[in-house]
Structure formats: structure tokens, C-alpha cells
PDB file of C-alpha atoms in Angstrom:
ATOM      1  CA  UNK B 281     -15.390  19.144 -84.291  1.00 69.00           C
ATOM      2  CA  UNK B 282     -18.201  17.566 -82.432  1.00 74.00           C
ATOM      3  CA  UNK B 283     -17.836  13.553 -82.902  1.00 83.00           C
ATOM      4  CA  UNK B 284     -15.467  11.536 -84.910  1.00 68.00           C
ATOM      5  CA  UNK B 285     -11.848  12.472 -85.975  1.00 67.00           C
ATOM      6  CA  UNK B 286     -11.412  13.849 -89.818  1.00 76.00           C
ATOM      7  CA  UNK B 287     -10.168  11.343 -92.476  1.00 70.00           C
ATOM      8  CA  UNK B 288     -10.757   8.146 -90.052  1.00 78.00           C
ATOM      9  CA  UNK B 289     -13.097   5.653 -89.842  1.00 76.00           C
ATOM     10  CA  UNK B 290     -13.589   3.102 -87.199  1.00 77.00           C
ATOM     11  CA  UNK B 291     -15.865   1.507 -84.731  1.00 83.00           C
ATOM     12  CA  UNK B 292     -14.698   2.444 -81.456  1.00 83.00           C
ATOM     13  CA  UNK B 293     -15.974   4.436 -79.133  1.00 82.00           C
ATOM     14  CA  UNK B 294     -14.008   7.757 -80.908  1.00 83.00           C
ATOM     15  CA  UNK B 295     -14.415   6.795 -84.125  1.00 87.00           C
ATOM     16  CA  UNK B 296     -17.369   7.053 -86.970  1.00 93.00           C
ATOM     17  CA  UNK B 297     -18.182   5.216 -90.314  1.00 94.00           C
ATOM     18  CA  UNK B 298     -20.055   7.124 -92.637  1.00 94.00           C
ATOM     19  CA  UNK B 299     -22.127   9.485 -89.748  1.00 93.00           C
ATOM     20  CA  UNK B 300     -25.668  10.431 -92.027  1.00 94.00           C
ATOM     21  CA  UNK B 301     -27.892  11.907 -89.250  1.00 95.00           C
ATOM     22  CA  UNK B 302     -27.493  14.527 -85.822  1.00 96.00           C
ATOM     23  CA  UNK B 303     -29.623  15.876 -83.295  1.00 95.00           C
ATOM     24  CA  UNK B 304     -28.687  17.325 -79.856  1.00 94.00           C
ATOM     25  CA  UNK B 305     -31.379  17.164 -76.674  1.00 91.00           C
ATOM     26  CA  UNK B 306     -31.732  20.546 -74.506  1.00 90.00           C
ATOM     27  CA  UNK B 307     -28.497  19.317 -72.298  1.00 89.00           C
ATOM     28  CA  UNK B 308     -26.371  19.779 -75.771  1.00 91.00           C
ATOM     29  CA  UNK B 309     -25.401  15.970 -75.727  1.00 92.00           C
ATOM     30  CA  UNK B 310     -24.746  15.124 -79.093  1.00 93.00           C
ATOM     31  CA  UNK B 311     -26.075  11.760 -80.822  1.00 95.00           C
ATOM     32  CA  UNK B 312     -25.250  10.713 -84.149  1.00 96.00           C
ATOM     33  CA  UNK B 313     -26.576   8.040 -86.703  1.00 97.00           C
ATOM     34  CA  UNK B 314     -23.075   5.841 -87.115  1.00 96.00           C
ATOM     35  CA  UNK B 315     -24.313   4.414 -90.569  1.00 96.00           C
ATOM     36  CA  UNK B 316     -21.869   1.944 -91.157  1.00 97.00           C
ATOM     37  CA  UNK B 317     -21.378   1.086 -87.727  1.00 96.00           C
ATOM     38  CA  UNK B 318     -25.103   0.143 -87.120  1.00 97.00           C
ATOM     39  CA  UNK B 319     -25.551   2.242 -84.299  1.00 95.00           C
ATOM     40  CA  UNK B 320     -26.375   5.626 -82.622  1.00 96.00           C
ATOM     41  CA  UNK B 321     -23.612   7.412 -80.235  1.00 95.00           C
ATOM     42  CA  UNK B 322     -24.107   9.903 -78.329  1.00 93.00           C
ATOM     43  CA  UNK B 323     -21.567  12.442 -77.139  1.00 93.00           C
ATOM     44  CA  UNK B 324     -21.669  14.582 -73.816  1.00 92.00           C
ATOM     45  CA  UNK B 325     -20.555  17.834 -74.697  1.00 92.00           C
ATOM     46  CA  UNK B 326     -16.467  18.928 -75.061  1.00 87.00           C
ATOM     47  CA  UNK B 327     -16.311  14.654 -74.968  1.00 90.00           C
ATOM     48  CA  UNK B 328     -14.522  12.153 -77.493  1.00 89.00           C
ATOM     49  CA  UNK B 329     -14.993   8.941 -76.399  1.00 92.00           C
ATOM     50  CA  UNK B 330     -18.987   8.460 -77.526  1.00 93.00           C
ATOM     51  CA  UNK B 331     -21.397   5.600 -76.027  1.00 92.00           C
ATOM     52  CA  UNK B 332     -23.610   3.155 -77.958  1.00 94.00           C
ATOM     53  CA  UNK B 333     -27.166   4.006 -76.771  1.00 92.00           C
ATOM     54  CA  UNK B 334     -28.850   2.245 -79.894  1.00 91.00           C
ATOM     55  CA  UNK B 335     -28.181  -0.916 -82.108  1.00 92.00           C
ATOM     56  CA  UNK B 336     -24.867  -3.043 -82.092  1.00 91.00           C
ATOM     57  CA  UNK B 337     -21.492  -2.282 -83.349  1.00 90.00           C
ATOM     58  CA  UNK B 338     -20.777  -3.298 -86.354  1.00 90.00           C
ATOM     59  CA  UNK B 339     -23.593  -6.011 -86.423  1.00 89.00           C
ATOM     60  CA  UNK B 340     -26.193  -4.581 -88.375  1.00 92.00           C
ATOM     61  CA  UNK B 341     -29.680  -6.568 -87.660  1.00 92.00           C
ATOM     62  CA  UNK B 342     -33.861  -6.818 -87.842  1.00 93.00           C
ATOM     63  CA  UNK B 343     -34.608  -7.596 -84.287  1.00 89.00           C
ATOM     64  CA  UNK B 344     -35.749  -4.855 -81.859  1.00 86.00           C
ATOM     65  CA  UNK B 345     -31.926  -4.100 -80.410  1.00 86.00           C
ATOM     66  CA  UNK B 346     -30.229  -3.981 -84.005  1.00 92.00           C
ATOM     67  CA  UNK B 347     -29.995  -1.554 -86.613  1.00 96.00           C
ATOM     68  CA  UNK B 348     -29.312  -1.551 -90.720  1.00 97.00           C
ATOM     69  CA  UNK B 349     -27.600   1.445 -91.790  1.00 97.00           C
ATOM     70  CA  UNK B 350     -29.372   4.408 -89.330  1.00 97.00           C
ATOM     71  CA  UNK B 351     -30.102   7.348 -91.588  1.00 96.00           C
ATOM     72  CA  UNK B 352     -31.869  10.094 -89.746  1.00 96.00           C
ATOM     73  CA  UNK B 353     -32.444  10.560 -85.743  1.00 97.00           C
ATOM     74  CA  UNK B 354     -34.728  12.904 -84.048  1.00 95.00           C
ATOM     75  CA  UNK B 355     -35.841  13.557 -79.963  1.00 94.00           C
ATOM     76  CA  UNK B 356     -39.085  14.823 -79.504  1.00 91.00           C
ATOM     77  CA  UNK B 357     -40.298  16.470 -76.170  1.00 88.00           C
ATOM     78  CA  UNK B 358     -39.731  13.251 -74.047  1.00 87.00           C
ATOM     79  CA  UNK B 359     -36.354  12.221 -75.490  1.00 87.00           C
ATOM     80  CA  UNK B 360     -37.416   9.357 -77.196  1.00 90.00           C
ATOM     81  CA  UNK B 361     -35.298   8.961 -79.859  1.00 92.00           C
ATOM     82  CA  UNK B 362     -36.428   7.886 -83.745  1.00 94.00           C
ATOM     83  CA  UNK B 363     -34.524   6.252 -85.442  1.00 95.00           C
ATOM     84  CA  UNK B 364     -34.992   5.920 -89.833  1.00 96.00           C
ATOM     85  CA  UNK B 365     -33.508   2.204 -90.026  1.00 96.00           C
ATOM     86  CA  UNK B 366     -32.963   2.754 -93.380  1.00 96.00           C
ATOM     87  CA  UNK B 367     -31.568  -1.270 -94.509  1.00 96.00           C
ATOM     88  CA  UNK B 368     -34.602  -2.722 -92.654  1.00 96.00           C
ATOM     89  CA  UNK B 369     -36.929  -0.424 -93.947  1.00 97.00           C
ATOM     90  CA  UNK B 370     -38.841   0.720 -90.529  1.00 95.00           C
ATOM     91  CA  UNK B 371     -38.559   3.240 -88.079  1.00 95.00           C
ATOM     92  CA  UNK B 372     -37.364   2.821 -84.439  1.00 93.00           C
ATOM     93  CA  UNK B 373     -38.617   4.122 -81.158  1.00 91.00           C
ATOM     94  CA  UNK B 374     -36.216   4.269 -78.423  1.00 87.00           C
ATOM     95  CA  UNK B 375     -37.557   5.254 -75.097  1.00 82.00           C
ATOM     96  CA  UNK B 376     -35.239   4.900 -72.291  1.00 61.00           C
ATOM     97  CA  UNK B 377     -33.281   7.818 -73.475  1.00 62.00           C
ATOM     98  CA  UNK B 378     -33.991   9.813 -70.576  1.00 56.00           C
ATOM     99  CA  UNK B 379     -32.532   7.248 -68.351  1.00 54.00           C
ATOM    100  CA  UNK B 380     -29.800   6.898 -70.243  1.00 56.00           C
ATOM    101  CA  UNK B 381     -28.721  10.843 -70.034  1.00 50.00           C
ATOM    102  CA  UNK B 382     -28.813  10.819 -66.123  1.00 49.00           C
ATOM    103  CA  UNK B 383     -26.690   7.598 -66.225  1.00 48.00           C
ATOM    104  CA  UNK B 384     -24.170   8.584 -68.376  1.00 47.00           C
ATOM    105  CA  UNK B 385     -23.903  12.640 -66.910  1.00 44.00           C
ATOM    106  CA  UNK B 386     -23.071  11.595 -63.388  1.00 38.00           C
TER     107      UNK B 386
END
């Protein structure tokens, strides 16, 4: 088990509801589309306890920090992160990723 625990939902930093996308960057951090939750986490490997990196818990949103139901994720070369913000109908570019991996790994 990468993220999450089986059979729970929630919105802490442990906790998923209704996870619908998952990509990993070349470190094997994990980051996950937390539908539900409006938000993207991402997990450092053999880790629980997940971070927001994208949108607002549980406070879904059409302004540039929020998200509405995240579907899909993907890093290209870079590490910016898309994002399919599938309940406002556009697609989000994150681009501080990178800084946000060296922050969180030391």
C-alpha cells in the first residue's frame, strides 16, 4: 500500500477520498489526485503522512490555488505537474514542483 489506508476515507494528511489519478517523479515520491478532497498529495516513499502540494482541502474552487474534483495528474521532464480539474472543466499547470521535492526531502 502506497497512500491512503483500505476501507477509510478522510481528509487528513493519511487519509484519501475517492483517489482517481497517480504518477511518481524519478525520486519515487508518490502524488495522487485526492478527488473528493480537492487536492493533490504527494507521498515520499515508505511515508504515510502525505502533503498538500496542490488545491485546498476539502474546499473545492475556480481560482488559480483551488481544485474541483482532480481526475488525472502527470510530470513531464521538468516536474511540472498537470493537473485534469475535472469540476471546473480546465487543466492545471503547477510549476514549483521541483522546489517543492527539495523542501519536503530534507
Amino acid at each position: 500500500q502506497v497512500a491512503g489506508i483500505s476501507g477509510i476515507q478522510g481528509n487528513s494528511s493519511s487519509l484519501l477520498n475517492l483517489p482517481m489519478g497517480v504518477t511518481f517523479d524519478p525520486m519515487v515520491n508518490t502524488y495522487v489526485a485526492d478527488a473528493y478532497n480537492h487536492r493533490i498529495q504527494f507521498f515520499l516513499p515508505d511515508q504515510s503522512e502525505g502533503r498538500t502540494i496542490a488545491g485546498i482541502t476539502s474546499s473545492p474552487g475556480m481560482n488559480d490555488i483551488q481544485l474541483n474534483t482532480p481526475y488525472s495528474i502527470r510530470l513531464d521532464n521538468q516536474l511540472n505537474l498537470y493537473v485534469v480539474d475535472l469540476g471546473n472543466h480546465r487543466v492545471q499547470k503547477f510549476y514549483a514542483i521541483k522546489q517543492i521535492l527539495f523542501c519536503y526531502r530534507y
